[in-house]
Amino acid sequence: MTEAEFVVVANRLPVDRDDDGGWRSSPGGLVAALEPVMRKADGAWVGWPGKADLEIAPFDFDGMRLVPIMLTADDVELYYEGFSNDTIWPLYHDVISAPRYRRAWWDAYIDVNSRFARAAADVAAPGATVWVQDYQLQLVPQMLRELRPDLTIGYFHHIPFPAYGLYSQLPWRKQVLEGLLGADVIGFQRVADAGNFARAVRRQLHLETKASGIRVPQPDGTVRVSLAKAFPISIDADVYIELAQRPEIRERARQIRAELGHPRRILLGVDRLDYTKGIRHRLKAFGELLDDGTVTVTDVTLVQVASPSRERVDAYMQLRDEIELRVGRINGDYDTTGHTAVRYLHQAYPREEMVALYLAADVMLVTALRDGMNLVAKEYVASRVDNRGVLVLSEFAGAADELGSALRINPHDIDGLKQAIVQAIEMPPAEQGRRMRSMRRRVREHDVEKWSREFLRALEKTRAERSKW
Ligand code: G6P
């Protein structure tokens, strides 16, 4: 196999195997962000093709070298659904759902992480740069360093890193920190995440931290400095700007409004169906606005795209039932034959359709209870080439640090959320334009290319410093 100078290691490949043996885009913000970076880098991407027991040889796809990792049905259950998505995911999202600590899941996590590390070690050229991604692979940086001390290793954490009081629940809290510290640069979404990590390192491992640097003692008695810093991720803004200008997509946006019966205002939510996204809170607020007569079904429609996610994990099954019950009740109470209160779509759509929805929506609702970044907020802003539309944005999403001109909300405060929705619905065009222009500037200037450039530059710097020792 040809060796690569640049290797991305992520739980998922950028494409998933579908039921007909073809490939389709993988879900989630990580893949959406990294794909454009990878296309330009000409490297290899090590990851899982999204289905159990699939043994596939490395292959080229769309200008990328893909190296599939096989996960058995047990691996999927214990490492992916179990430890990654029923232990780490809820714990790192402020225990919105109760994390479960199972020793067999942890054992599977170690085992699968070591297989990813070995695959990356096999494909990386001498002295290559390897960029490990996200919470499913927190042990890989240190495992890889042990296998290949010649590599420069980066790690980016796409989700929040929790406050120490929560993190310390994790029975394997020391091992996870040691795994991450195998990286030369550990990137986080928000300054607060990097701070939480540094605190956990000080308290659990008693290591010294200074500014962003962490002094990590090595087995040979030397000290290596790892950098833990915020690098807020973004999107390929130009792609959204281009799509939003296409006549057929603009036409599709008009058609969507017509299909919904030309309501005066369209509200939009776009999320994976995940309990971190605050979909229940959003529906509660909208339902109450209908109940108290502040809005009517002929006037305002909420379109909620909730793409299927982690469907075999209990907490996700329960959430789906609750959401669908609530949507059914609201629609039952308020729909007419010509208008619907909530158009609920439990489906995933291609990017073209998403941009048409963004253009059709007067108000975008991002009500996450906790979210690493939330790229949907940035996609909406980038798509509004007409400088119209209002973004209602939770202060618990990483994007709130950058998009200061959004209508900022606390999703737990239902009255506050209702007020923000009304303010958004009634916002005069001039104010929409002023807010949208300033957010658009930020997203265009801080796009995903800049994110990866800054991360990789920091990584490159650690390599240069290492060679001076
Ligand atoms: C988030 C995570 C990603 C994950 C994605 C989709 O964006 O940060 O690591 O890939 O959700 O979730 P899934 O479990 O389907 O990969």
Tab-separated table of C-alpha atoms and ligand atoms in Angstrom:
chain	number	residue	atom	x	y	z
A	1	MET	CA	0.000	0.000	0.000
A	2	THR	CA	1.270	3.494	-0.815
A	3	GLU	CA	2.208	5.525	2.223
A	4	ALA	CA	0.718	8.957	2.866
A	5	GLU	CA	2.374	12.133	4.153
A	6	PHE	CA	-0.939	13.289	5.632
A	7	VAL	CA	-3.425	10.974	7.315
A	8	VAL	CA	-6.820	11.713	8.831
A	9	VAL	CA	-8.127	9.161	11.328
A	10	ALA	CA	-11.825	9.464	12.183
A	11	ASN	CA	-14.450	6.998	13.368
A	12	ARG	CA	-16.309	7.398	10.097
A	13	LEU	CA	-15.068	7.537	6.550
A	14	PRO	CA	-16.527	10.518	4.652
A	15	VAL	CA	-18.840	8.071	2.911
A	16	ASP	CA	-21.077	5.329	4.308
A	17	ARG	CA	-21.938	2.092	2.576
A	18	ASP	CA	-25.655	2.134	1.671
A	19	ASP	CA	-27.976	-0.869	1.415
A	20	ASP	CA	-27.431	-1.236	-2.332
A	21	GLY	CA	-23.641	-1.435	-2.025
A	22	GLY	CA	-23.168	2.194	-3.152
A	23	TRP	CA	-21.728	5.075	-1.131
A	24	ARG	CA	-23.470	8.081	0.351
A	25	SER	CA	-22.223	11.035	2.425
A	26	SER	CA	-21.777	10.229	6.125
A	27	PRO	CA	-23.889	12.107	8.682
A	28	GLY	CA	-22.731	14.893	10.978
A	29	GLY	CA	-20.618	17.998	11.171
A	30	LEU	CA	-17.218	16.298	11.380
A	31	VAL	CA	-17.345	14.820	7.908
A	32	ALA	CA	-18.926	17.963	6.437
A	33	ALA	CA	-16.010	20.021	7.761
A	34	LEU	CA	-13.118	17.720	6.981
A	35	GLU	CA	-14.068	16.597	3.513
A	36	PRO	CA	-13.093	19.824	1.735
A	37	VAL	CA	-9.814	19.951	3.677
A	38	MET	CA	-8.986	16.402	2.725
A	39	ARG	CA	-9.766	16.805	-0.952
A	40	LYS	CA	-7.076	19.466	-1.187
A	41	ALA	CA	-4.523	17.645	0.963
A	42	ASP	CA	-4.119	14.501	-1.132
A	43	GLY	CA	-3.790	12.231	1.883
A	44	ALA	CA	-5.346	9.079	3.304
A	45	TRP	CA	-8.475	8.857	5.474
A	46	VAL	CA	-8.731	5.946	7.913
A	47	GLY	CA	-12.279	5.251	9.128
A	48	TRP	CA	-15.265	2.931	9.449
A	49	PRO	CA	-17.632	2.564	6.465
A	50	GLY	CA	-20.717	2.770	8.732
A	51	LYS	CA	-21.903	-0.878	8.634
A	52	ALA	CA	-20.871	-3.909	10.705
A	53	ASP	CA	-18.665	-6.687	9.328
A	54	LEU	CA	-17.738	-4.965	6.078
A	55	GLU	CA	-14.267	-5.903	4.930
A	56	ILE	CA	-13.200	-3.524	2.192
A	57	ALA	CA	-9.699	-2.983	0.798
A	58	PRO	CA	-8.343	0.602	0.633
A	59	PHE	CA	-9.681	2.465	-2.398
A	60	ASP	CA	-9.657	5.892	-4.050
A	61	PHE	CA	-12.831	7.942	-3.891
A	62	ASP	CA	-13.402	11.443	-5.193
A	63	GLY	CA	-9.726	12.396	-4.972
A	64	MET	CA	-9.227	10.818	-1.527
A	65	ARG	CA	-7.507	7.591	-0.458
A	66	LEU	CA	-9.905	5.798	1.866
A	67	VAL	CA	-8.700	3.111	4.287
A	68	PRO	CA	-11.721	1.246	5.725
A	69	ILE	CA	-11.585	-0.257	9.226
A	70	MET	CA	-13.793	-3.289	9.779
A	71	LEU	CA	-15.970	-3.235	12.903
A	72	THR	CA	-17.800	-6.401	13.923
A	73	ALA	CA	-21.399	-6.261	15.151
A	74	ASP	CA	-19.988	-6.551	18.711
A	75	ASP	CA	-17.603	-3.626	18.113
A	76	VAL	CA	-20.504	-1.516	16.883
A	77	GLU	CA	-22.555	-2.380	19.936
A	78	LEU	CA	-19.843	-1.991	22.578
A	79	TYR	CA	-17.395	0.589	21.178
A	80	TYR	CA	-19.666	2.777	18.987
A	81	GLU	CA	-23.181	2.584	20.457
A	82	GLY	CA	-21.913	1.805	23.955
A	83	PHE	CA	-18.778	3.616	25.078
A	84	SER	CA	-18.719	6.348	22.411
A	85	ASN	CA	-22.407	7.200	22.304
A	86	ASP	CA	-23.835	6.055	25.637
A	87	THR	CA	-20.872	6.951	27.895
A	88	ILE	CA	-18.699	9.689	26.421
A	89	TRP	CA	-21.347	11.531	24.335
A	90	PRO	CA	-23.817	12.139	27.217
A	91	LEU	CA	-21.021	12.776	29.750
A	92	TYR	CA	-19.321	15.355	27.538
A	93	HIS	CA	-22.664	17.043	26.791
A	94	ASP	CA	-23.209	17.895	30.442
A	95	VAL	CA	-25.093	14.652	31.263
A	96	ILE	CA	-28.289	15.803	29.472
A	97	SER	CA	-28.910	12.062	29.307
A	98	ALA	CA	-27.378	9.831	32.015
A	99	PRO	CA	-24.047	8.294	30.900
A	100	ARG	CA	-23.666	4.565	31.476
A	101	TYR	CA	-20.316	3.245	32.669
A	102	ARG	CA	-19.810	-0.333	31.548
A	103	ARG	CA	-16.470	-2.093	31.837
A	104	ALA	CA	-17.051	-4.273	28.775
A	105	TRP	CA	-17.653	-1.101	26.701
A	106	TRP	CA	-14.384	0.376	27.917
A	107	ASP	CA	-12.497	-2.813	26.986
A	108	ALA	CA	-13.987	-2.660	23.479
A	109	TYR	CA	-13.055	1.037	23.227
A	110	ILE	CA	-9.391	0.210	23.980
A	111	ASP	CA	-9.429	-2.633	21.484
A	112	VAL	CA	-10.986	-0.652	18.622
A	113	ASN	CA	-8.813	2.411	19.309
A	114	SER	CA	-5.721	0.212	19.061
A	115	ARG	CA	-6.899	-1.105	15.679
A	116	PHE	CA	-7.369	2.435	14.357
A	117	ALA	CA	-3.905	3.338	15.691
A	118	ARG	CA	-2.318	0.340	13.970
A	119	ALA	CA	-4.040	1.099	10.667
A	120	ALA	CA	-2.829	4.709	10.818
A	121	ALA	CA	0.699	3.546	11.697
A	122	ASP	CA	0.656	1.244	8.657
A	123	VAL	CA	-0.419	3.898	6.173
A	124	ALA	CA	1.649	6.882	7.412
A	125	ALA	CA	4.928	7.653	5.606
A	126	PRO	CA	8.075	8.247	7.717
A	127	GLY	CA	7.750	11.586	9.535
A	128	ALA	CA	4.144	12.030	8.307
A	129	THR	CA	1.469	14.165	9.950
A	130	VAL	CA	-1.524	12.285	11.360
A	131	TRP	CA	-4.667	14.126	12.400
A	132	VAL	CA	-6.934	12.135	14.732
A	133	GLN	CA	-10.573	13.241	15.062
A	134	ASP	CA	-13.060	13.239	17.876
A	135	TYR	CA	-14.243	11.513	20.996
A	136	GLN	CA	-14.522	8.003	19.562
A	137	LEU	CA	-10.713	7.876	19.239
A	138	GLN	CA	-9.312	9.585	22.328
A	139	LEU	CA	-6.778	6.825	22.998
A	140	VAL	CA	-5.356	6.817	19.476
A	141	PRO	CA	-2.860	9.715	19.863
A	142	GLN	CA	-0.851	7.986	22.611
A	143	MET	CA	-1.161	4.521	21.036
A	144	LEU	CA	0.083	5.905	17.748
A	145	ARG	CA	2.980	7.717	19.407
A	146	GLU	CA	4.114	4.447	20.953
A	147	LEU	CA	3.936	2.671	17.597
A	148	ARG	CA	5.456	5.514	15.565
A	149	PRO	CA	7.475	8.113	17.519
A	150	ASP	CA	8.539	9.693	14.202
A	151	LEU	CA	5.025	11.032	13.473
A	152	THR	CA	3.626	14.468	14.199
A	153	ILE	CA	0.218	13.857	15.772
A	154	GLY	CA	-2.721	16.239	16.028
A	155	TYR	CA	-6.100	15.608	17.636
A	156	PHE	CA	-9.270	17.652	17.221
A	157	HIS	CA	-12.184	17.326	19.623
A	158	HIS	CA	-15.414	18.207	17.798
A	159	ILE	CA	-17.690	18.054	20.848
A	160	PRO	CA	-17.529	19.907	24.179
A	161	PHE	CA	-15.049	18.947	26.873
A	162	PRO	CA	-16.998	19.011	30.150
A	163	ALA	CA	-16.302	20.859	33.369
A	164	TYR	CA	-14.062	18.996	35.790
A	165	GLY	CA	-16.862	18.122	38.220
A	166	LEU	CA	-18.585	16.137	35.476
A	167	TYR	CA	-15.501	14.752	33.753
A	168	SER	CA	-14.309	13.263	37.008
A	169	GLN	CA	-17.278	10.838	36.980
A	170	LEU	CA	-15.527	8.834	34.276
A	171	PRO	CA	-13.999	5.720	35.835
A	172	TRP	CA	-11.229	5.817	33.205
A	173	ARG	CA	-10.608	9.565	33.434
A	174	LYS	CA	-6.811	9.231	33.775
A	175	GLN	CA	-6.397	6.854	30.841
A	176	VAL	CA	-8.446	9.080	28.526
A	177	LEU	CA	-6.357	12.155	29.405
A	178	GLU	CA	-3.144	10.174	28.848
A	179	GLY	CA	-4.473	9.000	25.490
A	180	LEU	CA	-5.176	12.553	24.342
A	181	LEU	CA	-1.824	13.854	25.589
A	182	GLY	CA	-0.126	11.642	23.024
A	183	ALA	CA	-0.940	14.413	20.525
A	184	ASP	CA	1.365	17.379	19.904
A	185	VAL	CA	-1.645	19.672	19.477
A	186	ILE	CA	-5.057	18.992	21.030
A	187	GLY	CA	-7.670	21.259	19.444
A	188	PHE	CA	-11.010	22.231	20.983
A	189	GLN	CA	-13.996	24.216	19.733
A	190	ARG	CA	-14.178	26.805	22.512
A	191	VAL	CA	-11.676	28.429	24.845
A	192	ALA	CA	-13.795	27.032	27.712
A	193	ASP	CA	-13.304	23.446	26.440
A	194	ALA	CA	-9.520	23.843	26.345
A	195	GLY	CA	-9.663	25.305	29.870
A	196	ASN	CA	-11.744	22.368	31.157
A	197	PHE	CA	-9.242	19.942	29.642
A	198	ALA	CA	-6.220	21.709	31.177
A	199	ARG	CA	-7.906	21.680	34.569
A	200	ALA	CA	-8.627	17.949	34.338
A	201	VAL	CA	-4.980	17.344	33.404
A	202	ARG	CA	-3.747	19.353	36.398
A	203	ARG	CA	-6.118	17.729	38.851
A	204	GLN	CA	-5.896	14.143	37.638
A	205	LEU	CA	-2.346	13.823	36.332
A	206	HIS	CA	-0.666	16.617	38.324
A	207	LEU	CA	1.017	17.970	35.224
A	208	GLU	CA	2.156	21.542	34.856
A	209	THR	CA	0.286	23.771	32.383
A	210	LYS	CA	1.393	27.192	31.195
A	211	ALA	CA	-0.658	29.295	28.761
A	212	SER	CA	-1.735	26.611	26.240
A	213	GLY	CA	1.224	24.309	26.905
A	214	ILE	CA	1.139	21.113	28.977
A	215	ARG	CA	4.438	19.545	30.079
A	216	VAL	CA	4.208	15.797	29.472
A	217	PRO	CA	7.038	13.674	30.944
A	218	GLN	CA	8.314	10.965	28.588
A	219	PRO	CA	9.484	7.453	29.498
A	220	ASP	CA	13.097	8.421	28.656
A	221	GLY	CA	13.066	11.229	31.241
A	222	THR	CA	12.654	14.102	28.753
A	223	VAL	CA	9.617	16.404	28.682
A	224	ARG	CA	7.397	16.977	25.658
A	225	VAL	CA	5.081	19.973	25.465
A	226	SER	CA	1.549	19.360	24.140
A	227	LEU	CA	-0.532	22.328	23.116
A	228	ALA	CA	-4.242	22.434	24.155
A	229	LYS	CA	-6.025	25.298	22.409
A	230	ALA	CA	-9.271	26.436	20.813
A	231	PHE	CA	-9.564	26.252	17.013
A	232	PRO	CA	-13.275	26.860	16.254
A	233	ILE	CA	-14.297	24.750	13.282
A	234	SER	CA	-16.223	26.122	10.320
A	235	ILE	CA	-17.700	25.328	6.917
A	236	ASP	CA	-16.677	25.752	3.294
A	237	ALA	CA	-18.629	29.018	3.030
A	238	ASP	CA	-18.004	29.464	-0.720
A	239	VAL	CA	-19.827	26.221	-1.498
A	240	TYR	CA	-22.970	27.492	0.265
A	241	ILE	CA	-22.693	30.923	-1.331
A	242	GLU	CA	-22.432	29.343	-4.774
A	243	LEU	CA	-25.361	26.990	-4.190
A	244	ALA	CA	-27.515	29.810	-2.830
A	245	GLN	CA	-27.072	31.727	-6.058
A	246	ARG	CA	-28.099	28.913	-8.383
A	247	PRO	CA	-31.410	29.728	-10.092
A	248	GLU	CA	-32.749	26.180	-9.678
A	249	ILE	CA	-32.085	26.238	-5.923
A	250	ARG	CA	-33.718	29.657	-5.555
A	251	GLU	CA	-36.663	28.330	-7.493
A	252	ARG	CA	-36.818	25.312	-5.213
A	253	ALA	CA	-36.906	27.675	-2.200
A	254	ARG	CA	-39.947	29.426	-3.694
A	255	GLN	CA	-41.542	26.076	-4.361
A	256	ILE	CA	-41.032	25.013	-0.719
A	257	ARG	CA	-42.871	28.142	0.454
A	258	ALA	CA	-45.682	27.392	-1.965
A	259	GLU	CA	-45.868	23.736	-0.900
A	260	LEU	CA	-46.275	24.901	2.709
A	261	GLY	CA	-49.226	27.081	1.678
A	262	HIS	CA	-47.367	30.436	1.602
A	263	PRO	CA	-47.206	31.061	5.361
A	264	ARG	CA	-46.129	34.579	6.308
A	265	ARG	CA	-43.147	33.169	8.198
A	266	ILE	CA	-41.308	29.854	8.042
A	267	LEU	CA	-39.294	28.703	11.035
A	268	LEU	CA	-36.671	26.008	10.442
A	269	GLY	CA	-34.831	23.502	12.619
A	270	VAL	CA	-32.187	21.182	11.149
A	271	ASP	CA	-30.578	18.637	13.428
A	272	ARG	CA	-29.550	15.058	13.829
A	273	LEU	CA	-32.285	13.599	16.017
A	274	ASP	CA	-30.206	13.988	19.184
A	275	TYR	CA	-31.157	14.931	22.760
A	276	THR	CA	-28.381	17.545	22.802
A	277	LYS	CA	-30.131	19.633	20.156
A	278	GLY	CA	-33.013	20.929	22.268
A	279	ILE	CA	-35.703	19.891	19.760
A	280	ARG	CA	-38.172	19.245	22.602
A	281	HIS	CA	-37.616	22.742	23.995
A	282	ARG	CA	-38.173	24.246	20.552
A	283	LEU	CA	-41.420	22.326	20.071
A	284	LYS	CA	-42.574	23.283	23.545
A	285	ALA	CA	-42.006	26.993	22.829
A	286	PHE	CA	-43.689	26.818	19.423
A	287	GLY	CA	-46.607	24.780	20.775
A	288	GLU	CA	-47.183	27.370	23.507
A	289	LEU	CA	-47.121	30.213	20.968
A	290	LEU	CA	-49.920	28.423	19.134
A	291	ASP	CA	-51.755	27.670	22.398
A	292	ASP	CA	-51.762	31.272	23.541
A	293	GLY	CA	-52.702	32.544	20.079
A	294	THR	CA	-49.506	34.571	19.552
A	295	VAL	CA	-49.094	32.801	16.197
A	296	THR	CA	-51.596	30.941	14.051
A	297	VAL	CA	-51.139	27.956	11.795
A	298	THR	CA	-51.970	29.895	8.637
A	299	ASP	CA	-49.388	32.506	9.565
A	300	VAL	CA	-46.373	30.521	10.752
A	301	THR	CA	-45.079	27.019	10.008
A	302	LEU	CA	-42.178	25.221	11.682
A	303	VAL	CA	-40.206	22.883	9.418
A	304	GLN	CA	-38.192	20.449	11.501
A	305	VAL	CA	-35.659	18.274	9.712
A	306	ALA	CA	-34.504	15.621	12.198
A	307	SER	CA	-32.121	13.272	10.458
A	308	PRO	CA	-31.975	9.699	11.795
A	309	SER	CA	-29.077	9.087	14.173
A	310	ARG	CA	-27.760	6.271	16.441
A	311	GLU	CA	-31.092	4.553	16.193
A	312	ARG	CA	-30.217	1.520	18.317
A	313	VAL	CA	-29.159	3.508	21.405
A	314	ASP	CA	-31.973	3.599	24.019
A	315	ALA	CA	-31.801	7.334	24.709
A	316	TYR	CA	-32.236	8.045	20.973
A	317	MET	CA	-35.200	5.672	20.637
A	318	GLN	CA	-36.896	7.352	23.583
A	319	LEU	CA	-36.207	10.789	22.191
A	320	ARG	CA	-37.723	9.864	18.847
A	321	ASP	CA	-40.893	8.638	20.531
A	322	GLU	CA	-41.182	11.826	22.579
A	323	ILE	CA	-40.596	14.145	19.627
A	324	GLU	CA	-43.039	12.313	17.404
A	325	LEU	CA	-45.679	12.288	20.133
A	326	ARG	CA	-45.275	16.016	20.629
A	327	VAL	CA	-45.326	16.808	16.893
A	328	GLY	CA	-48.426	14.632	16.474
A	329	ARG	CA	-50.201	16.450	19.299
A	330	ILE	CA	-49.383	19.924	18.028
A	331	ASN	CA	-50.413	19.054	14.490
A	332	GLY	CA	-53.547	17.286	15.661
A	333	ASP	CA	-54.578	20.364	17.616
A	334	TYR	CA	-53.757	23.024	15.032
A	335	ASP	CA	-53.433	21.703	11.455
A	336	THR	CA	-56.036	22.593	8.873
A	337	THR	CA	-56.439	20.741	5.610
A	338	GLY	CA	-54.357	23.459	3.941
A	339	HIS	CA	-51.772	24.291	6.621
A	340	THR	CA	-49.552	22.386	8.976
A	341	ALA	CA	-48.090	23.654	12.242
A	342	VAL	CA	-45.010	21.428	12.186
A	343	ARG	CA	-43.715	19.798	9.009
A	344	TYR	CA	-41.599	17.052	10.578
A	345	LEU	CA	-39.096	15.316	8.305
A	346	HIS	CA	-37.224	12.342	9.773
A	347	GLN	CA	-34.905	12.164	6.787
A	348	ALA	CA	-31.492	13.243	5.561
A	349	TYR	CA	-31.282	15.507	2.501
A	350	PRO	CA	-28.616	16.420	-0.030
A	351	ARG	CA	-26.909	19.764	0.377
A	352	GLU	CA	-28.839	21.378	-2.507
A	353	GLU	CA	-32.152	20.755	-0.757
A	354	MET	CA	-30.737	22.039	2.529
A	355	VAL	CA	-29.693	25.312	0.925
A	356	ALA	CA	-33.157	25.686	-0.616
A	357	LEU	CA	-34.643	25.184	2.867
A	358	TYR	CA	-32.254	27.753	4.344
A	359	LEU	CA	-33.332	30.238	1.681
A	360	ALA	CA	-37.000	29.518	2.293
A	361	ALA	CA	-36.706	29.950	6.073
A	362	ASP	CA	-37.293	33.361	7.653
A	363	VAL	CA	-36.056	32.157	11.026
A	364	MET	CA	-33.484	29.470	11.818
A	365	LEU	CA	-33.834	27.891	15.265
A	366	VAL	CA	-30.679	26.482	16.865
A	367	THR	CA	-31.720	25.640	20.425
A	368	ALA	CA	-29.012	23.148	21.432
A	369	LEU	CA	-28.697	22.383	25.145
A	370	ARG	CA	-25.024	21.747	24.509
A	371	ASP	CA	-23.205	21.588	21.163
A	372	GLY	CA	-19.514	21.594	20.263
A	373	MET	CA	-20.005	24.098	17.444
A	374	ASN	CA	-23.239	23.616	15.409
A	375	LEU	CA	-22.299	24.006	11.781
A	376	VAL	CA	-25.947	24.280	10.706
A	377	ALA	CA	-25.946	27.808	12.174
A	378	LYS	CA	-22.976	28.697	9.973
A	379	GLU	CA	-24.500	27.024	6.910
A	380	TYR	CA	-27.659	29.098	7.307
A	381	VAL	CA	-25.692	32.327	7.593
A	382	ALA	CA	-23.470	31.523	4.599
A	383	SER	CA	-26.504	30.630	2.459
A	384	ARG	CA	-28.303	33.945	3.106
A	385	VAL	CA	-26.657	35.780	0.226
A	386	ASP	CA	-29.679	38.120	0.303
A	387	ASN	CA	-28.761	39.250	3.862
A	388	ARG	CA	-32.236	38.275	5.074
A	389	GLY	CA	-33.353	35.852	7.735
A	390	VAL	CA	-32.864	35.666	11.490
A	391	LEU	CA	-30.727	33.208	13.425
A	392	VAL	CA	-31.970	32.290	16.907
A	393	LEU	CA	-28.934	30.725	18.567
A	394	SER	CA	-28.410	28.939	21.873
A	395	GLU	CA	-25.641	30.273	24.051
A	396	PHE	CA	-24.704	26.628	24.706
A	397	ALA	CA	-23.588	26.056	21.102
A	398	GLY	CA	-19.946	26.804	20.273
A	399	ALA	CA	-21.116	28.993	17.376
A	400	ALA	CA	-22.419	31.539	19.927
A	401	ASP	CA	-18.816	32.630	20.631
A	402	GLU	CA	-18.502	33.824	17.032
A	403	LEU	CA	-22.000	34.765	15.881
A	404	GLY	CA	-22.622	37.634	18.251
A	405	SER	CA	-25.333	39.191	16.057
A	406	ALA	CA	-27.659	36.214	16.363
A	407	LEU	CA	-30.639	36.391	18.721
A	408	ARG	CA	-29.028	34.638	21.651
A	409	ILE	CA	-31.214	32.388	23.801
A	410	ASN	CA	-31.083	30.061	26.766
A	411	PRO	CA	-33.170	27.079	25.538
A	412	HIS	CA	-34.117	26.119	29.100
A	413	ASP	CA	-35.903	29.444	29.460
A	414	ILE	CA	-39.074	28.684	27.475
A	415	ASP	CA	-40.537	32.180	27.953
A	416	GLY	CA	-37.275	33.747	26.763
A	417	LEU	CA	-37.241	31.407	23.772
A	418	LYS	CA	-40.850	32.328	22.908
A	419	GLN	CA	-39.989	36.021	23.077
A	420	ALA	CA	-36.975	35.521	20.805
A	421	ILE	CA	-39.123	33.634	18.270
A	422	VAL	CA	-41.662	36.473	18.233
A	423	GLN	CA	-38.869	39.041	17.922
A	424	ALA	CA	-37.397	37.061	15.022
A	425	ILE	CA	-40.761	36.767	13.273
A	426	GLU	CA	-41.337	40.509	13.540
A	427	MET	CA	-37.785	41.736	12.928
A	428	PRO	CA	-37.681	44.564	10.362
A	429	PRO	CA	-35.665	43.846	7.196
A	430	ALA	CA	-33.075	46.547	7.964
A	431	GLU	CA	-32.218	44.941	11.291
A	432	GLN	CA	-32.130	41.484	9.714
A	433	GLY	CA	-29.665	42.832	7.153
A	434	ARG	CA	-27.426	44.465	9.724
A	435	ARG	CA	-27.199	41.342	11.857
A	436	MET	CA	-26.865	38.976	8.929
A	437	ARG	CA	-24.107	41.002	7.245
A	438	SER	CA	-21.943	40.957	10.333
A	439	MET	CA	-22.412	37.204	10.832
A	440	ARG	CA	-21.719	36.539	7.157
A	441	ARG	CA	-18.468	38.457	7.364
A	442	ARG	CA	-17.334	36.274	10.254
A	443	VAL	CA	-18.252	32.980	8.537
A	444	ARG	CA	-16.604	33.987	5.273
A	445	GLU	CA	-13.411	35.101	6.971
A	446	HIS	CA	-13.234	32.108	9.301
A	447	ASP	CA	-14.054	29.270	6.961
A	448	VAL	CA	-13.006	25.657	7.265
A	449	GLU	CA	-9.891	26.245	5.235
A	450	LYS	CA	-8.689	28.782	7.769
A	451	TRP	CA	-9.554	26.402	10.610
A	452	SER	CA	-7.451	23.581	9.197
A	453	ARG	CA	-4.657	25.944	8.159
A	454	GLU	CA	-4.355	27.328	11.677
A	455	PHE	CA	-4.501	23.927	13.315
A	456	LEU	CA	-1.934	22.429	10.956
A	457	ARG	CA	0.313	25.462	11.310
A	458	ALA	CA	0.320	25.017	15.096
A	459	LEU	CA	1.107	21.347	14.561
A	460	GLU	CA	3.922	22.164	12.151
A	461	LYS	CA	5.390	24.525	14.715
A	462	THR	CA	5.602	21.769	17.320
A	463	ARG	CA	7.444	19.636	14.775
A	464	ALA	CA	9.970	22.427	14.145
A	465	GLU	CA	10.479	22.891	17.881
A	466	ARG	CA	10.909	19.180	18.452
A	467	SER	CA	13.685	18.986	15.878
A	468	LYS	CA	15.593	21.646	17.812
A	469	TRP	CA	15.879	19.470	20.933
B	1	G6P	C1	-21.074	14.665	15.585
B	1	G6P	C2	-19.748	14.081	16.042
B	1	G6P	C3	-19.117	13.248	14.942
B	1	G6P	C4	-20.113	12.237	14.419
B	1	G6P	C5	-21.406	12.916	13.974
B	1	G6P	C6	-22.466	11.949	13.471
B	1	G6P	O1	-20.858	15.634	14.601
B	1	G6P	O2	-18.862	15.100	16.470
B	1	G6P	O3	-17.969	12.584	15.427
B	1	G6P	O4	-19.563	11.502	13.348
B	1	G6P	O5	-21.923	13.643	15.072
B	1	G6P	O6	-22.708	10.946	14.409
B	1	G6P	P1	-22.491	9.412	14.069
B	1	G6P	O7	-22.583	8.701	15.373
B	1	G6P	O8	-23.582	9.067	13.102
B	1	G6P	O9	-21.122	9.276	13.441
